[in-house]
mmCIF file with all atom_site columns, C-alpha atoms in Angstrom:
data_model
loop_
_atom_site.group_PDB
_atom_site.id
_atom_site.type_symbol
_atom_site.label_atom_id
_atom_site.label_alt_id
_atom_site.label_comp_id
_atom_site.label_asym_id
_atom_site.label_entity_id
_atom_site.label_seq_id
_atom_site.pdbx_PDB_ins_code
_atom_site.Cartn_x
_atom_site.Cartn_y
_atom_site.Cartn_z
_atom_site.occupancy
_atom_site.B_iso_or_equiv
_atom_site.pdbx_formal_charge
_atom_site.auth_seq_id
_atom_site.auth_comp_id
_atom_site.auth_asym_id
_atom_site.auth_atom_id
_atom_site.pdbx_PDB_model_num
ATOM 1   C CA . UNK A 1 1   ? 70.024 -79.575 10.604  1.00 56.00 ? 1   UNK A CA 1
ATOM 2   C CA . UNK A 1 2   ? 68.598 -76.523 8.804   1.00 65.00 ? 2   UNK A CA 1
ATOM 3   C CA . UNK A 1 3   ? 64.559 -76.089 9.524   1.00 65.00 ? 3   UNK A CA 1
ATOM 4   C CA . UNK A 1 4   ? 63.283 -73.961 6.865   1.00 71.00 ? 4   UNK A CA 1
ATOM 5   C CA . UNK A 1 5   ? 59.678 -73.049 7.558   1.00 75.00 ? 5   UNK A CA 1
ATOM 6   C CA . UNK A 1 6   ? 57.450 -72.398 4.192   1.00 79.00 ? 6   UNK A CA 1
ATOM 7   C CA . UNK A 1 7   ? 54.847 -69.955 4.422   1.00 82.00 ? 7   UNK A CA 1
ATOM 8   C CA . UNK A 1 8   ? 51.444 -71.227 3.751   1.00 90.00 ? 8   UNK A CA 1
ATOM 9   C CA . UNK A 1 9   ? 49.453 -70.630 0.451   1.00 89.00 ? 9   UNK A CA 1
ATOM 10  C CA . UNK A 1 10  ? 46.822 -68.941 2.354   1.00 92.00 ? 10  UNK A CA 1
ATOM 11  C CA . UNK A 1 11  ? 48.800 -66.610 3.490   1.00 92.00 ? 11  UNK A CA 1
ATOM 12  C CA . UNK A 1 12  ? 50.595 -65.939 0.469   1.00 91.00 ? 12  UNK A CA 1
ATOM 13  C CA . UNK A 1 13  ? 46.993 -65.043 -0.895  1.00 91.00 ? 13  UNK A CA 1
ATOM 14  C CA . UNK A 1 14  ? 46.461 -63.111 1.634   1.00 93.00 ? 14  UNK A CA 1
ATOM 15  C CA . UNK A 1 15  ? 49.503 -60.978 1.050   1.00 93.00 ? 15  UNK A CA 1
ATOM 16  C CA . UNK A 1 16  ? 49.063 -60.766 -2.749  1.00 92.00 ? 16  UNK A CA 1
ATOM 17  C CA . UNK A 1 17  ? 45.093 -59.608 -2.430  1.00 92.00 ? 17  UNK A CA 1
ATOM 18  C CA . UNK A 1 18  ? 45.864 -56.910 -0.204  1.00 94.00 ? 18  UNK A CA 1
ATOM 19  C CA . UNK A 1 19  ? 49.224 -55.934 -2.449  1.00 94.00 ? 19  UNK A CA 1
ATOM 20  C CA . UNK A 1 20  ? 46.958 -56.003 -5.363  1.00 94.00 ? 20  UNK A CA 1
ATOM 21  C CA . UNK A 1 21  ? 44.550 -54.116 -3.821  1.00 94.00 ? 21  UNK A CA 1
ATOM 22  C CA . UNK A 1 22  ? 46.624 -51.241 -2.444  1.00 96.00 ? 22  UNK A CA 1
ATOM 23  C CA . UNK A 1 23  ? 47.741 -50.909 -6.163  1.00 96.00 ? 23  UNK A CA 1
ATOM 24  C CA . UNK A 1 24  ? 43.824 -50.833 -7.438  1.00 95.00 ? 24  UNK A CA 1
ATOM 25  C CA . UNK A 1 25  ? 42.922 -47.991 -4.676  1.00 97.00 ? 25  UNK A CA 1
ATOM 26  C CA . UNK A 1 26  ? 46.365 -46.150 -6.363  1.00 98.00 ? 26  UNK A CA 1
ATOM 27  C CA . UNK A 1 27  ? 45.264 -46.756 -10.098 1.00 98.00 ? 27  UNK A CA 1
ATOM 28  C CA . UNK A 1 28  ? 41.604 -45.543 -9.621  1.00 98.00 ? 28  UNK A CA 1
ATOM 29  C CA . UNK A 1 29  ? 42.698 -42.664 -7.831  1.00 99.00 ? 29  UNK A CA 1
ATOM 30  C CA . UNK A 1 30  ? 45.111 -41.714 -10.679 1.00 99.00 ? 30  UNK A CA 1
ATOM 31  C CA . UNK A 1 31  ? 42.344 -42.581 -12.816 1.00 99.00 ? 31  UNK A CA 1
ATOM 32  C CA . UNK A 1 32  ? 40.158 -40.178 -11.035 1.00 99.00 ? 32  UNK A CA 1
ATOM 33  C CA . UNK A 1 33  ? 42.864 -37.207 -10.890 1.00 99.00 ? 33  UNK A CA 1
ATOM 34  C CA . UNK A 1 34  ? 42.727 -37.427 -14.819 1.00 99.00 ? 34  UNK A CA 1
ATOM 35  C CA . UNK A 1 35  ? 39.144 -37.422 -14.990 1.00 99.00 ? 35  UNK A CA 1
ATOM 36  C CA . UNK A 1 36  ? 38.692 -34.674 -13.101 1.00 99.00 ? 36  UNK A CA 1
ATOM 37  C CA . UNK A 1 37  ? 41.544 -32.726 -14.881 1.00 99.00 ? 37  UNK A CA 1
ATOM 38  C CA . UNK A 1 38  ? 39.914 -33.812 -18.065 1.00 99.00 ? 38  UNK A CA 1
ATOM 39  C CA . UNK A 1 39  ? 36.377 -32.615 -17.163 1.00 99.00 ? 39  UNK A CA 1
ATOM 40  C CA . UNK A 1 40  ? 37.867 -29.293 -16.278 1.00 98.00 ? 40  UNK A CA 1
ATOM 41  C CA . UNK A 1 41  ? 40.216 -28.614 -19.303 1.00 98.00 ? 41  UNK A CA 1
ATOM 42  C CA . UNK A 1 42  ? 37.116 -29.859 -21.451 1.00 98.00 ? 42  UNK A CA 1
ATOM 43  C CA . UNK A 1 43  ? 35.187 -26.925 -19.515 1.00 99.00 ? 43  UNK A CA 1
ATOM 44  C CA . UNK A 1 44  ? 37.942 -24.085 -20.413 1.00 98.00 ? 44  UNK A CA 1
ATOM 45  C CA . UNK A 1 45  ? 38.230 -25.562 -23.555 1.00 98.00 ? 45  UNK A CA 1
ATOM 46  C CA . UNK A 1 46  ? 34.241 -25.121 -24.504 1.00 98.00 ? 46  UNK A CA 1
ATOM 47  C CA . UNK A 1 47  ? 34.128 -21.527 -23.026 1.00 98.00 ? 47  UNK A CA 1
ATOM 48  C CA . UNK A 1 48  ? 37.296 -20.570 -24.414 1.00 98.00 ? 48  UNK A CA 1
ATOM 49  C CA . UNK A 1 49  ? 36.082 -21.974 -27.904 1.00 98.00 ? 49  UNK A CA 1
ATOM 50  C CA . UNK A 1 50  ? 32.946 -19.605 -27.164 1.00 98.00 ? 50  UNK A CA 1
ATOM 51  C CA . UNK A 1 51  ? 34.866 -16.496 -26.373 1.00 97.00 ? 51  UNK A CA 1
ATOM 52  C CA . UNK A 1 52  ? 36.949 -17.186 -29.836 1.00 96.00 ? 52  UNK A CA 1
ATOM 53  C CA . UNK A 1 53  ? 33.631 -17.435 -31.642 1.00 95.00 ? 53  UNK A CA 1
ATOM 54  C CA . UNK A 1 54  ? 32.504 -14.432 -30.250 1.00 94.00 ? 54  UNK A CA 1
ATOM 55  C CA . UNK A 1 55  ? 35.413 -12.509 -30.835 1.00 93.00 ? 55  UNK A CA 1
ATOM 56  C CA . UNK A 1 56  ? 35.389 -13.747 -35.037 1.00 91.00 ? 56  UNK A CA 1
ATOM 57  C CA . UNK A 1 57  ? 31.792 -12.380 -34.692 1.00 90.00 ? 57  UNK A CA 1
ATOM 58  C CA . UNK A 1 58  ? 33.148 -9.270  -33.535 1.00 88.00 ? 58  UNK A CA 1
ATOM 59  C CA . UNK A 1 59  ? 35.606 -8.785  -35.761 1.00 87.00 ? 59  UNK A CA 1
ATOM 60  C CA . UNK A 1 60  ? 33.090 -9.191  -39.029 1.00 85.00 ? 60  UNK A CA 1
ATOM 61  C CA . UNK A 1 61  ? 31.875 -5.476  -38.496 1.00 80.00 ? 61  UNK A CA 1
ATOM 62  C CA . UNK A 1 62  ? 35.079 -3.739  -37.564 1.00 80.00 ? 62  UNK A CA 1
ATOM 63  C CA . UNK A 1 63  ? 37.433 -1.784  -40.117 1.00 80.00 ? 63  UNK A CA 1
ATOM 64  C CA . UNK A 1 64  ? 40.340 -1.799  -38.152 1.00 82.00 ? 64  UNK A CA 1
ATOM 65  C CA . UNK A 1 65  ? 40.284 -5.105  -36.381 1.00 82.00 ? 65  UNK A CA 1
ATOM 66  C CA . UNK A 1 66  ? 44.126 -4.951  -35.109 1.00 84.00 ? 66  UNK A CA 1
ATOM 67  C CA . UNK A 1 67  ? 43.038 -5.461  -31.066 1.00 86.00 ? 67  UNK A CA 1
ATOM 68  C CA . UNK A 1 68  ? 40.239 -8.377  -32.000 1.00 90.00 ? 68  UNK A CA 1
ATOM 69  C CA . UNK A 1 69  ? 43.376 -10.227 -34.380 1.00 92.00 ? 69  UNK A CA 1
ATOM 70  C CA . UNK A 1 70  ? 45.853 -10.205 -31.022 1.00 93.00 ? 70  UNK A CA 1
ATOM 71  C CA . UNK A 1 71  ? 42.684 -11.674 -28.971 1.00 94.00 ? 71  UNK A CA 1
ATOM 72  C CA . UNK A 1 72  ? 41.558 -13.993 -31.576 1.00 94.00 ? 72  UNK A CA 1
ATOM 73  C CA . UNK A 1 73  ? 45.281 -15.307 -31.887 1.00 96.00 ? 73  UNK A CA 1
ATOM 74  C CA . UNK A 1 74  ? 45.698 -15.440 -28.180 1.00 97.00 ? 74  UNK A CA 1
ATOM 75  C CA . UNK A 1 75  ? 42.740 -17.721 -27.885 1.00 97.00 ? 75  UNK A CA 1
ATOM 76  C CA . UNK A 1 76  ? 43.748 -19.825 -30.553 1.00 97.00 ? 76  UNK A CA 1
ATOM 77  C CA . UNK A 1 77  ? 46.921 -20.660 -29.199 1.00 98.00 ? 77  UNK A CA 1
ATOM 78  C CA . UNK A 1 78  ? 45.186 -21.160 -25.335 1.00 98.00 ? 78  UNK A CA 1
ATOM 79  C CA . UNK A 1 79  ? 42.772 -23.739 -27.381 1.00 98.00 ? 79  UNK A CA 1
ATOM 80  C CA . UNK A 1 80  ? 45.953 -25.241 -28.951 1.00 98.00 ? 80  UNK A CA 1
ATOM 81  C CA . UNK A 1 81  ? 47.550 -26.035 -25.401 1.00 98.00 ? 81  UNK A CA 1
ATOM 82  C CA . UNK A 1 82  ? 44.657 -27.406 -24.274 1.00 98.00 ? 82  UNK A CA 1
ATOM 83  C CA . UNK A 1 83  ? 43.579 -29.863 -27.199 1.00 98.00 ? 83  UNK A CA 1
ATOM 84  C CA . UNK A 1 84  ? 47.490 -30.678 -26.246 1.00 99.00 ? 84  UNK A CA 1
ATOM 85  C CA . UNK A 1 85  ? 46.737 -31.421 -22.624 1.00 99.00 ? 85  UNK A CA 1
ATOM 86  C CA . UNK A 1 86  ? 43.587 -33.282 -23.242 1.00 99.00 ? 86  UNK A CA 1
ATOM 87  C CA . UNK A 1 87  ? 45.278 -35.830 -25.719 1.00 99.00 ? 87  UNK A CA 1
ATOM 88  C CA . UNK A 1 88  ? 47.893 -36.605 -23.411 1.00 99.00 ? 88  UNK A CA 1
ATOM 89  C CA . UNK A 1 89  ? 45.740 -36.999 -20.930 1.00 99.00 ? 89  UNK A CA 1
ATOM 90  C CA . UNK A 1 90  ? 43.482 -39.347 -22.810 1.00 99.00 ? 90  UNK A CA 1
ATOM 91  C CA . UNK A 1 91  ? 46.508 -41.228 -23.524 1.00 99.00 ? 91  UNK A CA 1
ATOM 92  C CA . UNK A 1 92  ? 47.407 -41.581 -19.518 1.00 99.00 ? 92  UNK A CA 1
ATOM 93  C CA . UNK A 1 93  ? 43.980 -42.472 -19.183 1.00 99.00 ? 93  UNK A CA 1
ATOM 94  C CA . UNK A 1 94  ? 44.317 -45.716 -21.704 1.00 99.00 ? 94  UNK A CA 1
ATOM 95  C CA . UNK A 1 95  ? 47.291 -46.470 -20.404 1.00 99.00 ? 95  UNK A CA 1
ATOM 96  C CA . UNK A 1 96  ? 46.026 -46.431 -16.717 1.00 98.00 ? 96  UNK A CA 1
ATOM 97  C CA . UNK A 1 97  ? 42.580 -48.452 -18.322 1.00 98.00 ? 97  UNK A CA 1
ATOM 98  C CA . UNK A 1 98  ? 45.387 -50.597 -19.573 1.00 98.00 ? 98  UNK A CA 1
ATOM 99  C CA . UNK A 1 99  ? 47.327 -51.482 -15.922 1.00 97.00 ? 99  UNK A CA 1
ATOM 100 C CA . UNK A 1 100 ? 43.672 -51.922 -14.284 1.00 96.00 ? 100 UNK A CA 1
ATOM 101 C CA . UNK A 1 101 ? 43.008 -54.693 -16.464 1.00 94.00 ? 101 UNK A CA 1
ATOM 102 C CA . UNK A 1 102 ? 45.652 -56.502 -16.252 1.00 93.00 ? 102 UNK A CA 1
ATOM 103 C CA . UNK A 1 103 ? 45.801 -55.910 -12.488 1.00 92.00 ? 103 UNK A CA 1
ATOM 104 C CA . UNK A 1 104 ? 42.556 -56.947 -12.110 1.00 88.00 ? 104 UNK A CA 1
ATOM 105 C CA . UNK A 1 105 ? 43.391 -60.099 -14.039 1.00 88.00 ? 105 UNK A CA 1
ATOM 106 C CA . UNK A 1 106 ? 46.124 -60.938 -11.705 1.00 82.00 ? 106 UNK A CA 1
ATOM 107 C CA . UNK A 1 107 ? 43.178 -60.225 -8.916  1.00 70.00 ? 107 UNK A CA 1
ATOM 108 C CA . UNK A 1 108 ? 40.556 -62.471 -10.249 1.00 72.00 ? 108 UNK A CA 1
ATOM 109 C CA . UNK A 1 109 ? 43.540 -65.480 -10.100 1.00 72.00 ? 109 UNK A CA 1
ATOM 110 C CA . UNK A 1 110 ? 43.568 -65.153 -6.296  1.00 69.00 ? 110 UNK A CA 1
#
Protein backbone atom coordinates (compact mmCIF):
# COMPACT_ATOMS: atom_id res chain seq x y z
CA UNK A 1 0.00 0.00 0.00
CA UNK A 2 2.50 2.58 1.30
CA UNK A 3 6.25 2.02 -0.32
CA UNK A 4 8.57 3.73 1.89
CA UNK A 5 12.03 3.73 0.36
CA UNK A 6 15.06 3.77 3.11
CA UNK A 7 18.05 5.50 2.20
CA UNK A 8 21.11 3.42 2.15
CA UNK A 9 23.88 3.46 4.89
CA UNK A 10 26.34 4.48 2.37
CA UNK A 11 24.78 7.24 1.61
CA UNK A 12 23.94 8.29 4.92
CA UNK A 13 27.87 8.25 5.40
CA UNK A 14 28.26 10.03 2.74
CA UNK A 15 26.04 12.84 3.90
CA UNK A 16 27.37 12.88 7.49
CA UNK A 17 31.33 13.03 6.24
CA UNK A 18 30.75 15.87 4.12
CA UNK A 19 28.33 17.61 7.02
CA UNK A 20 31.11 16.95 9.35
CA UNK A 21 33.49 18.20 7.23
CA UNK A 22 31.92 21.52 6.23
CA UNK A 23 31.79 22.07 10.08
CA UNK A 24 35.80 21.16 10.44
CA UNK A 25 36.71 23.73 7.43
CA UNK A 26 34.29 26.34 9.76
CA UNK A 27 36.03 25.43 13.18
CA UNK A 28 39.67 25.71 11.84
CA UNK A 29 38.93 28.79 10.22
CA UNK A 30 37.53 30.27 13.49
CA UNK A 31 40.42 28.72 14.99
CA UNK A 32 42.66 30.53 12.66
CA UNK A 33 40.80 34.08 13.00
CA UNK A 34 41.77 33.78 16.80
CA UNK A 35 45.19 32.90 16.17
CA UNK A 36 45.85 35.48 14.10
CA UNK A 37 44.04 38.04 16.39
CA UNK A 38 46.04 36.55 19.17
CA UNK A 39 49.46 36.85 17.45
CA UNK A 40 48.66 40.45 16.78
CA UNK A 41 47.30 41.64 20.22
CA UNK A 42 50.41 39.64 21.67
CA UNK A 43 52.50 42.04 19.23
CA UNK A 44 50.79 45.46 20.59
CA UNK A 45 50.88 44.05 23.78
CA UNK A 46 54.96 43.49 23.79
CA UNK A 47 55.61 46.96 22.17
CA UNK A 48 53.17 48.65 24.19
CA UNK A 49 54.77 46.94 27.38
CA UNK A 50 58.13 48.48 25.85
CA UNK A 51 56.90 51.97 25.38
CA UNK A 52 55.55 51.77 29.24
CA UNK A 53 59.03 50.69 30.27
CA UNK A 54 60.51 53.34 28.53
CA UNK A 55 58.36 55.91 29.67
CA UNK A 56 59.04 54.65 33.81
CA UNK A 57 62.69 55.09 32.61
CA UNK A 58 61.90 58.46 31.65
CA UNK A 59 60.21 59.50 34.35
CA UNK A 60 63.23 58.45 36.98
CA UNK A 61 65.15 61.76 36.03
CA UNK A 62 62.34 64.24 35.76
CA UNK A 63 61.18 66.68 38.69
CA UNK A 64 57.99 67.41 37.43
CA UNK A 65 56.83 64.22 35.84
CA UNK A 66 52.96 65.33 35.45
CA UNK A 67 52.94 64.62 31.29
CA UNK A 68 55.08 61.09 31.70
CA UNK A 69 52.22 60.04 34.80
CA UNK A 70 49.12 60.72 32.09
CA UNK A 71 51.29 58.54 29.45
CA UNK A 72 52.38 55.98 31.83
CA UNK A 73 48.62 55.62 33.03
CA UNK A 74 47.35 55.64 29.51
CA UNK A 75 49.52 52.71 28.66
CA UNK A 76 48.66 50.88 31.58
CA UNK A 77 45.16 50.87 31.01
CA UNK A 78 45.80 50.01 26.88
CA UNK A 79 47.91 46.89 28.44
CA UNK A 80 44.90 46.20 30.75
CA UNK A 81 42.40 45.87 27.69
CA UNK A 82 44.54 43.84 26.00
CA UNK A 83 45.62 41.16 28.71
CA UNK A 84 41.52 41.34 28.70
CA UNK A 85 41.22 40.49 25.04
CA UNK A 86 43.88 37.90 25.01
CA UNK A 87 42.23 35.81 27.91
CA UNK A 88 39.05 35.74 26.29
CA UNK A 89 40.42 34.86 23.41
CA UNK A 90 42.41 32.00 24.83
CA UNK A 91 39.26 30.91 26.29
CA UNK A 92 37.42 30.85 22.60
CA UNK A 93 40.35 29.14 21.55
CA UNK A 94 39.82 26.05 24.22
CA UNK A 95 36.54 26.07 23.65
CA UNK A 96 36.90 25.84 19.78
CA UNK A 97 40.03 23.01 20.66
CA UNK A 98 37.14 21.61 22.60
CA UNK A 99 34.27 21.28 19.52
CA UNK A 100 37.23 19.97 17.12
CA UNK A 101 37.68 17.10 19.22
CA UNK A 102 34.70 16.00 19.68
CA UNK A 103 33.85 16.66 16.03
CA UNK A 104 36.57 14.86 14.98
CA UNK A 105 35.46 11.98 17.18
CA UNK A 106 32.14 11.87 15.56
CA UNK A 107 34.46 11.88 12.15
CA UNK A 108 36.69 9.04 12.96
CA UNK A 109 33.11 6.86 13.61
CA UNK A 110 32.30 7.23 9.90
Amino acid sequence: MFGFNIRSPERDRETDRARLKRILTTLLAVKDELQMEKYGLNQRFTETSADAALTLDAMAGVIHPGSYEDRLENLTSVIKAYEKRITFLDSQLDFVEAVLVRVSSYHSDL
